[in-house]
Amino acid sequence: MVKKTQQLTLPISSSELPSFENFVIGDNLEAVLALKQLSEKSNTSSKAQLIYVHGQQGCGVSHLLQATVDFACQQGINALYFDLSEKALSPKMLQGLESYELVCLDDVAAVVGGSIMFEREAEWEEALFHLFNHLKDAGHQLVVGSSQLPQNLHVRLPDLVSRWDSMVRFHIMDISDQDKEQALIQRAKFAGLNLAPEVAKYLISRGSRNLNQLIANLDKLDQASLASKRAITIPLVKEVLGF
């Protein structure tokens, strides 16, 4: 999917798009500041800035890339978010993207490293290589998001690996359980729900610690609470989520 503006560490409401404001920073302040600075209007007319952001699924890489584009668009910057994990994409869709002042390519692992047919993979790698060069030559900004480091993606085009390896790199760290607890309580409060700390602790200790899944579980509890007109309690969690 291609989006001119605007996946998680914390969208506070189901309808709210990822932003720097609703990202749970944890130990990732340096990355957040670098991405925010890159997406400011004052930085788009200088030398190209190239950033590679990586981290395990659910830690917030996609959220940060979308937040970067959202913030840039607010500054009047012509910016694009491109999720490469979407189906039915073609390498040809990367042609001409150097016209954007800022491009964020998310989940590059979806189109390289044996994830697709060899012929298509070679086409994608060539297209990604040329886009990198075109953006750099134009003095525009590029952010690449991935679950792994460039050398671990099994990319067959050495020149593409070297380009990505030359980028400023940030490893997005998962947030602590305490931060996740506060994030759940904050989201619930924003939605008009009362989530007691002991219920938030229970959700984290008994279910998945992946924040994406925690948010999905809270949404299920929200719906069940509305339907049954019951407060979100540990008995309701056991009934709805089965743990």
PDB file of C-alpha atoms in Angstrom:
ATOM      1  CA  MET A   1       0.000   0.000   0.000  1.00  0.00           C
ATOM      2  CA  VAL A   2       1.221   3.467  -0.813  1.00  0.00           C
ATOM      3  CA  LYS A   3       0.243   6.300   1.491  1.00  0.00           C
ATOM      4  CA  LYS A   4       1.190   9.940   1.239  1.00  0.00           C
ATOM      5  CA  THR A   5       0.501  10.354   4.900  1.00  0.00           C
ATOM      6  CA  GLN A   6       0.308   8.042   7.116  1.00  0.00           C
ATOM      7  CA  GLN A   7       1.517   0.184  12.104  1.00  0.00           C
ATOM      8  CA  LEU A   8       2.360   0.327  16.017  1.00  0.00           C
ATOM      9  CA  THR A   9       3.831   0.938  18.900  1.00  0.00           C
ATOM     10  CA  LEU A  10       0.733   2.682  20.129  1.00  0.00           C
ATOM     11  CA  PRO A  11      -2.121   4.219  18.231  1.00  0.00           C
ATOM     12  CA  ILE A  12      -4.142   5.528  21.173  1.00  0.00           C
ATOM     13  CA  SER A  13      -7.462   5.032  19.423  1.00  0.00           C
ATOM     14  CA  SER A  14      -8.505   2.728  16.629  1.00  0.00           C
ATOM     15  CA  SER A  15      -9.050   5.651  14.273  1.00  0.00           C
ATOM     16  CA  GLU A  16      -5.896   7.574  15.177  1.00  0.00           C
ATOM     17  CA  LEU A  17      -2.970   7.321  12.834  1.00  0.00           C
ATOM     18  CA  PRO A  18       0.556   6.628  14.116  1.00  0.00           C
ATOM     19  CA  SER A  19       2.420   9.765  15.133  1.00  0.00           C
ATOM     20  CA  PHE A  20       5.441  10.744  17.195  1.00  0.00           C
ATOM     21  CA  GLU A  21       3.054  11.889  19.927  1.00  0.00           C
ATOM     22  CA  ASN A  22       1.445   8.480  20.409  1.00  0.00           C
ATOM     23  CA  PHE A  23       4.638   6.446  20.123  1.00  0.00           C
ATOM     24  CA  VAL A  24       5.823   4.877  23.375  1.00  0.00           C
ATOM     25  CA  ILE A  25       9.479   5.902  23.253  1.00  0.00           C
ATOM     26  CA  GLY A  26      11.110   3.653  25.853  1.00  0.00           C
ATOM     27  CA  ASP A  27      14.833   3.431  25.002  1.00  0.00           C
ATOM     28  CA  ASN A  28      14.342   4.763  21.468  1.00  0.00           C
ATOM     29  CA  LEU A  29      14.672   8.502  22.018  1.00  0.00           C
ATOM     30  CA  GLU A  30      17.710   8.862  19.743  1.00  0.00           C
ATOM     31  CA  ALA A  31      15.875   7.229  16.833  1.00  0.00           C
ATOM     32  CA  VAL A  32      12.750   9.327  17.371  1.00  0.00           C
ATOM     33  CA  LEU A  33      14.724  12.569  17.463  1.00  0.00           C
ATOM     34  CA  ALA A  34      16.682  11.643  14.321  1.00  0.00           C
ATOM     35  CA  LEU A  35      13.539  10.783  12.360  1.00  0.00           C
ATOM     36  CA  LYS A  36      11.741  13.879  13.540  1.00  0.00           C
ATOM     37  CA  GLN A  37      14.687  16.062  12.567  1.00  0.00           C
ATOM     38  CA  LEU A  38      14.889  14.383   9.156  1.00  0.00           C
ATOM     39  CA  SER A  39      11.217  15.150   8.504  1.00  0.00           C
ATOM     40  CA  GLU A  40      11.450  18.835   9.377  1.00  0.00           C
ATOM     41  CA  LYS A  41      11.174  21.319   6.548  1.00  0.00           C
ATOM     42  CA  SER A  42      14.516  22.934   7.352  1.00  0.00           C
ATOM     43  CA  ASN A  43      16.334  19.664   6.620  1.00  0.00           C
ATOM     44  CA  THR A  44      14.877  18.813   3.212  1.00  0.00           C
ATOM     45  CA  SER A  45      16.911  21.217   1.121  1.00  0.00           C
ATOM     46  CA  SER A  46      20.342  20.007   2.256  1.00  0.00           C
ATOM     47  CA  LYS A  47      22.331  16.827   1.684  1.00  0.00           C
ATOM     48  CA  ALA A  48      20.368  13.579   1.487  1.00  0.00           C
ATOM     49  CA  GLN A  49      19.757  11.899   4.831  1.00  0.00           C
ATOM     50  CA  LEU A  50      19.500   8.111   4.709  1.00  0.00           C
ATOM     51  CA  ILE A  51      18.279   6.146   7.735  1.00  0.00           C
ATOM     52  CA  TYR A  52      17.840   2.375   8.207  1.00  0.00           C
ATOM     53  CA  VAL A  53      15.465   1.425  11.041  1.00  0.00           C
ATOM     54  CA  HIS A  54      15.219  -2.189  12.192  1.00  0.00           C
ATOM     55  CA  GLY A  55      13.649  -4.181  15.003  1.00  0.00           C
ATOM     56  CA  GLN A  56      11.532  -7.206  15.777  1.00  0.00           C
ATOM     57  CA  GLN A  57       7.894  -7.340  14.762  1.00  0.00           C
ATOM     58  CA  GLY A  58       5.657  -5.227  16.957  1.00  0.00           C
ATOM     59  CA  CYS A  59       8.419  -3.020  18.381  1.00  0.00           C
ATOM     60  CA  GLY A  60       7.325   0.057  16.434  1.00  0.00           C
ATOM     61  CA  VAL A  61       9.335   0.259  13.203  1.00  0.00           C
ATOM     62  CA  SER A  62       6.231   0.695  11.049  1.00  0.00           C
ATOM     63  CA  HIS A  63       4.760   3.166  13.516  1.00  0.00           C
ATOM     64  CA  LEU A  64       7.884   5.319  13.338  1.00  0.00           C
ATOM     65  CA  LEU A  65       8.022   5.307   9.546  1.00  0.00           C
ATOM     66  CA  GLN A  66       4.391   6.363   9.297  1.00  0.00           C
ATOM     67  CA  ALA A  67       4.904   8.971  12.016  1.00  0.00           C
ATOM     68  CA  THR A  68       7.860  10.359  10.062  1.00  0.00           C
ATOM     69  CA  VAL A  69       5.740  10.780   6.931  1.00  0.00           C
ATOM     70  CA  ASP A  70       2.829  12.220   8.895  1.00  0.00           C
ATOM     71  CA  PHE A  71       5.061  14.807  10.581  1.00  0.00           C
ATOM     72  CA  ALA A  72       6.767  15.685   7.291  1.00  0.00           C
ATOM     73  CA  CYS A  73       3.422  16.268   5.576  1.00  0.00           C
ATOM     74  CA  GLN A  74       2.428  18.594   8.408  1.00  0.00           C
ATOM     75  CA  GLN A  75       5.578  20.590   7.588  1.00  0.00           C
ATOM     76  CA  GLY A  76       4.522  20.870   3.956  1.00  0.00           C
ATOM     77  CA  ILE A  77       7.006  18.253   2.752  1.00  0.00           C
ATOM     78  CA  ASN A  78       6.109  16.001  -0.168  1.00  0.00           C
ATOM     79  CA  ALA A  79       6.476  12.638   1.608  1.00  0.00           C
ATOM     80  CA  LEU A  80       5.484   9.039   0.917  1.00  0.00           C
ATOM     81  CA  TYR A  81       5.047   5.875   3.006  1.00  0.00           C
ATOM     82  CA  PHE A  82       5.299   2.609   1.026  1.00  0.00           C
ATOM     83  CA  ASP A  83       4.536  -0.745   2.714  1.00  0.00           C
ATOM     84  CA  LEU A  84       6.338  -3.405   0.680  1.00  0.00           C
ATOM     85  CA  SER A  85       4.536  -6.250   2.464  1.00  0.00           C
ATOM     86  CA  GLU A  86       1.311  -5.412   0.641  1.00  0.00           C
ATOM     87  CA  LYS A  87       0.301  -7.899  -2.023  1.00  0.00           C
ATOM     88  CA  ALA A  88       0.153  -7.270  -5.773  1.00  0.00           C
ATOM     89  CA  LEU A  89       2.973  -4.728  -5.780  1.00  0.00           C
ATOM     90  CA  SER A  90       5.370  -4.327  -8.674  1.00  0.00           C
ATOM     91  CA  PRO A  91       8.990  -3.099  -8.687  1.00  0.00           C
ATOM     92  CA  LYS A  92       7.905  -0.635 -11.352  1.00  0.00           C
ATOM     93  CA  MET A  93       5.951   1.205  -8.651  1.00  0.00           C
ATOM     94  CA  LEU A  94       9.271   2.499  -7.305  1.00  0.00           C
ATOM     95  CA  GLN A  95      10.028   4.339 -10.522  1.00  0.00           C
ATOM     96  CA  GLY A  96       9.829   8.100 -10.165  1.00  0.00           C
ATOM     97  CA  LEU A  97       9.590   8.103  -6.368  1.00  0.00           C
ATOM     98  CA  GLU A  98      12.735  10.234  -6.239  1.00  0.00           C
ATOM     99  CA  SER A  99      10.427  13.165  -6.964  1.00  0.00           C
ATOM    100  CA  TYR A 100       9.310  12.952  -3.323  1.00  0.00           C
ATOM    101  CA  GLU A 101      11.362  14.879  -0.797  1.00  0.00           C
ATOM    102  CA  LEU A 102      11.031  12.016   1.683  1.00  0.00           C
ATOM    103  CA  VAL A 103      10.341   8.318   1.032  1.00  0.00           C
ATOM    104  CA  CYS A 104       9.802   5.718   3.779  1.00  0.00           C
ATOM    105  CA  LEU A 105      10.025   2.110   2.574  1.00  0.00           C
ATOM    106  CA  ASP A 106       8.614  -0.316   5.127  1.00  0.00           C
ATOM    107  CA  ASP A 107       9.269  -4.069   5.455  1.00  0.00           C
ATOM    108  CA  VAL A 108      11.875  -4.423   2.711  1.00  0.00           C
ATOM    109  CA  ALA A 109      12.368  -8.050   3.804  1.00  0.00           C
ATOM    110  CA  ALA A 110       9.065  -8.821   2.072  1.00  0.00           C
ATOM    111  CA  VAL A 111      10.610  -8.419  -1.391  1.00  0.00           C
ATOM    112  CA  VAL A 112      14.217  -9.589  -0.943  1.00  0.00           C
ATOM    113  CA  GLY A 113      16.111 -12.531   0.519  1.00  0.00           C
ATOM    114  CA  GLY A 114      14.193 -15.428  -0.998  1.00  0.00           C
ATOM    115  CA  SER A 115      10.790 -14.172   0.129  1.00  0.00           C
ATOM    116  CA  ILE A 116       9.492 -14.190  -3.458  1.00  0.00           C
ATOM    117  CA  MET A 117      10.342 -15.861  -6.781  1.00  0.00           C
ATOM    118  CA  PHE A 118      13.958 -15.349  -7.817  1.00  0.00           C
ATOM    119  CA  GLU A 119      13.070 -13.402 -10.978  1.00  0.00           C
ATOM    120  CA  ARG A 120      10.848 -10.955  -9.107  1.00  0.00           C
ATOM    121  CA  GLU A 121      13.351 -10.670  -6.291  1.00  0.00           C
ATOM    122  CA  ALA A 122      16.086  -9.624  -8.723  1.00  0.00           C
ATOM    123  CA  GLU A 123      13.742  -6.989 -10.167  1.00  0.00           C
ATOM    124  CA  TRP A 124      12.937  -5.646  -6.712  1.00  0.00           C
ATOM    125  CA  GLU A 125      16.575  -5.465  -5.696  1.00  0.00           C
ATOM    126  CA  GLU A 126      17.476  -3.568  -8.867  1.00  0.00           C
ATOM    127  CA  ALA A 127      14.565  -1.179  -8.341  1.00  0.00           C
ATOM    128  CA  LEU A 128      15.488  -0.576  -4.689  1.00  0.00           C
ATOM    129  CA  PHE A 129      19.125  -0.008  -5.646  1.00  0.00           C
ATOM    130  CA  HIS A 130      18.247   2.562  -8.302  1.00  0.00           C
ATOM    131  CA  LEU A 131      15.744   4.341  -6.034  1.00  0.00           C
ATOM    132  CA  PHE A 132      18.418   4.689  -3.348  1.00  0.00           C
ATOM    133  CA  ASN A 133      20.807   6.251  -5.852  1.00  0.00           C
ATOM    134  CA  HIS A 134      18.192   8.552  -7.383  1.00  0.00           C
ATOM    135  CA  LEU A 135      17.035   9.854  -3.991  1.00  0.00           C
ATOM    136  CA  LYS A 136      20.614  10.406  -2.845  1.00  0.00           C
ATOM    137  CA  ASP A 137      21.548  12.195  -6.068  1.00  0.00           C
ATOM    138  CA  ALA A 138      18.475  14.416  -5.712  1.00  0.00           C
ATOM    139  CA  GLY A 139      19.405  15.307  -2.121  1.00  0.00           C
ATOM    140  CA  HIS A 140      16.175  13.781  -0.849  1.00  0.00           C
ATOM    141  CA  GLN A 141      15.557  11.710   2.265  1.00  0.00           C
ATOM    142  CA  LEU A 142      15.118   7.921   2.534  1.00  0.00           C
ATOM    143  CA  VAL A 143      14.088   5.804   5.511  1.00  0.00           C
ATOM    144  CA  VAL A 144      14.166   2.013   5.188  1.00  0.00           C
ATOM    145  CA  GLY A 145      12.331  -0.180   7.695  1.00  0.00           C
ATOM    146  CA  SER A 146      13.131  -3.843   8.274  1.00  0.00           C
ATOM    147  CA  SER A 147      13.011  -6.612  10.840  1.00  0.00           C
ATOM    148  CA  GLN A 148      16.691  -7.366  10.228  1.00  0.00           C
ATOM    149  CA  LEU A 149      20.039  -5.805   9.418  1.00  0.00           C
ATOM    150  CA  PRO A 150      20.997  -5.526   5.723  1.00  0.00           C
ATOM    151  CA  GLN A 151      23.597  -8.300   5.919  1.00  0.00           C
ATOM    152  CA  ASN A 152      21.001 -10.699   7.374  1.00  0.00           C
ATOM    153  CA  LEU A 153      18.435 -10.250   4.609  1.00  0.00           C
ATOM    154  CA  HIS A 154      20.221 -12.561   2.119  1.00  0.00           C
ATOM    155  CA  VAL A 155      20.071  -9.908  -0.586  1.00  0.00           C
ATOM    156  CA  ARG A 156      21.669 -11.179  -3.800  1.00  0.00           C
ATOM    157  CA  LEU A 157      22.699  -7.754  -5.132  1.00  0.00           C
ATOM    158  CA  PRO A 158      25.911  -6.764  -3.289  1.00  0.00           C
ATOM    159  CA  ASP A 159      25.607  -3.120  -4.307  1.00  0.00           C
ATOM    160  CA  LEU A 160      22.193  -2.872  -2.622  1.00  0.00           C
ATOM    161  CA  VAL A 161      23.561  -4.368   0.590  1.00  0.00           C
ATOM    162  CA  SER A 162      26.424  -1.880   0.566  1.00  0.00           C
ATOM    163  CA  ARG A 163      24.025   1.032   0.025  1.00  0.00           C
ATOM    164  CA  TRP A 164      21.782   0.008   2.911  1.00  0.00           C
ATOM    165  CA  ASP A 165      24.820  -0.748   5.070  1.00  0.00           C
ATOM    166  CA  SER A 166      26.048   2.820   4.536  1.00  0.00           C
ATOM    167  CA  MET A 167      22.879   4.314   6.029  1.00  0.00           C
ATOM    168  CA  VAL A 168      22.612   5.698   9.550  1.00  0.00           C
ATOM    169  CA  ARG A 169      21.209   2.776  11.524  1.00  0.00           C
ATOM    170  CA  PHE A 170      18.822   2.605  14.481  1.00  0.00           C
ATOM    171  CA  HIS A 171      17.755  -0.559  16.305  1.00  0.00           C
ATOM    172  CA  ILE A 172      14.269  -0.084  17.740  1.00  0.00           C
ATOM    173  CA  MET A 173      14.111  -1.708  21.151  1.00  0.00           C
ATOM    174  CA  ASP A 174      11.000  -3.279  22.614  1.00  0.00           C
ATOM    175  CA  ILE A 175       9.566  -1.323  25.542  1.00  0.00           C
ATOM    176  CA  SER A 176       9.451  -2.647  29.105  1.00  0.00           C
ATOM    177  CA  ASP A 177       6.428  -4.386  30.604  1.00  0.00           C
ATOM    178  CA  GLN A 178       5.919  -1.359  32.835  1.00  0.00           C
ATOM    179  CA  ASP A 179       5.778   0.921  29.791  1.00  0.00           C
ATOM    180  CA  LYS A 180       3.365  -1.480  28.094  1.00  0.00           C
ATOM    181  CA  GLU A 181       1.147  -1.389  31.175  1.00  0.00           C
ATOM    182  CA  GLN A 182       1.048   2.396  31.106  1.00  0.00           C
ATOM    183  CA  ALA A 183       0.433   2.351  27.359  1.00  0.00           C
ATOM    184  CA  LEU A 184      -2.600   0.094  27.768  1.00  0.00           C
ATOM    185  CA  ILE A 185      -3.997   2.245  30.565  1.00  0.00           C
ATOM    186  CA  GLN A 186      -3.428   5.393  28.493  1.00  0.00           C
ATOM    187  CA  ARG A 187      -5.173   3.928  25.466  1.00  0.00           C
ATOM    188  CA  ALA A 188      -8.098   2.744  27.558  1.00  0.00           C
ATOM    189  CA  LYS A 189      -8.414   6.160  29.187  1.00  0.00           C
ATOM    190  CA  PHE A 190      -8.424   7.880  25.803  1.00  0.00           C
ATOM    191  CA  ALA A 191     -11.238   5.573  24.698  1.00  0.00           C
ATOM    192  CA  GLY A 192     -13.259   6.358  27.820  1.00  0.00           C
ATOM    193  CA  LEU A 193     -12.503   3.064  29.535  1.00  0.00           C
ATOM    194  CA  ASN A 194     -11.293   2.363  33.044  1.00  0.00           C
ATOM    195  CA  LEU A 195      -8.513  -0.218  32.925  1.00  0.00           C
ATOM    196  CA  ALA A 196      -7.210  -1.011  36.392  1.00  0.00           C
ATOM    197  CA  PRO A 197      -3.435  -1.529  36.730  1.00  0.00           C
ATOM    198  CA  GLU A 198      -3.957  -5.101  37.932  1.00  0.00           C
ATOM    199  CA  VAL A 199      -5.935  -5.904  34.770  1.00  0.00           C
ATOM    200  CA  ALA A 200      -3.217  -4.385  32.579  1.00  0.00           C
ATOM    201  CA  LYS A 201      -0.600  -6.450  34.440  1.00  0.00           C
ATOM    202  CA  TYR A 202      -2.719  -9.574  33.957  1.00  0.00           C
ATOM    203  CA  LEU A 203      -3.007  -8.984  30.209  1.00  0.00           C
ATOM    204  CA  ILE A 204       0.763  -8.646  29.880  1.00  0.00           C
ATOM    205  CA  SER A 205       1.701 -11.556  32.152  1.00  0.00           C
ATOM    206  CA  ARG A 206      -0.821 -14.072  30.775  1.00  0.00           C
ATOM    207  CA  GLY A 207      -1.037 -13.169  27.083  1.00  0.00           C
ATOM    208  CA  SER A 208       1.312 -12.082  24.334  1.00  0.00           C
ATOM    209  CA  ARG A 209       3.791  -9.359  25.278  1.00  0.00           C
ATOM    210  CA  ASN A 210       3.783  -8.076  21.700  1.00  0.00           C
ATOM    211  CA  LEU A 211       2.255  -4.611  21.919  1.00  0.00           C
ATOM    212  CA  ASN A 212       0.370  -5.034  18.664  1.00  0.00           C
ATOM    213  CA  GLN A 213      -1.371  -8.090  20.128  1.00  0.00           C
ATOM    214  CA  LEU A 214      -1.925  -6.381  23.478  1.00  0.00           C
ATOM    215  CA  ILE A 215      -3.714  -3.537  21.724  1.00  0.00           C
ATOM    216  CA  ALA A 216      -5.775  -6.017  19.696  1.00  0.00           C
ATOM    217  CA  ASN A 217      -6.744  -7.791  22.934  1.00  0.00           C
ATOM    218  CA  LEU A 218      -7.757  -4.508  24.523  1.00  0.00           C
ATOM    219  CA  ASP A 219      -9.922  -3.703  21.503  1.00  0.00           C
ATOM    220  CA  LYS A 220     -11.673  -7.082  21.882  1.00  0.00           C
ATOM    221  CA  LEU A 221     -12.275  -6.361  25.556  1.00  0.00           C
ATOM    222  CA  ASP A 222     -13.612  -2.919  24.689  1.00  0.00           C
ATOM    223  CA  GLN A 223     -16.165  -4.446  22.320  1.00  0.00           C
ATOM    224  CA  ALA A 224     -17.131  -7.140  24.821  1.00  0.00           C
ATOM    225  CA  SER A 225     -17.469  -4.554  27.574  1.00  0.00           C
ATOM    226  CA  LEU A 226     -19.792  -2.427  25.447  1.00  0.00           C
ATOM    227  CA  ALA A 227     -21.890  -5.408  24.373  1.00  0.00           C
ATOM    228  CA  SER A 228     -22.273  -6.832  27.876  1.00  0.00           C
ATOM    229  CA  LYS A 229     -22.291  -3.488  29.698  1.00  0.00           C
ATOM    230  CA  ARG A 230     -19.651  -4.858  32.068  1.00  0.00           C
ATOM    231  CA  ALA A 231     -16.438  -3.288  33.268  1.00  0.00           C
ATOM    232  CA  ILE A 232     -13.144  -4.666  32.008  1.00  0.00           C
ATOM    233  CA  THR A 233     -12.093  -6.978  34.808  1.00  0.00           C
ATOM    234  CA  ILE A 234      -9.933 -10.085  35.080  1.00  0.00           C
ATOM    235  CA  PRO A 235     -13.032 -12.354  34.912  1.00  0.00           C
ATOM    236  CA  LEU A 236     -14.037 -10.630  31.652  1.00  0.00           C
ATOM    237  CA  VAL A 237     -10.497 -11.086  30.312  1.00  0.00           C
ATOM    238  CA  LYS A 238     -10.660 -14.817  31.089  1.00  0.00           C
ATOM    239  CA  GLU A 239     -14.068 -15.090  29.451  1.00  0.00           C
ATOM    240  CA  VAL A 240     -13.216 -13.149  26.283  1.00  0.00           C
ATOM    241  CA  LEU A 241      -9.556 -14.014  25.743  1.00  0.00           C
ATOM    242  CA  GLY A 242      -9.396 -17.420  27.403  1.00  0.00           C
ATOM    243  CA  PHE A 243      -6.447 -16.822  29.708  1.00  0.00           C
TER     244      PHE A 243
END
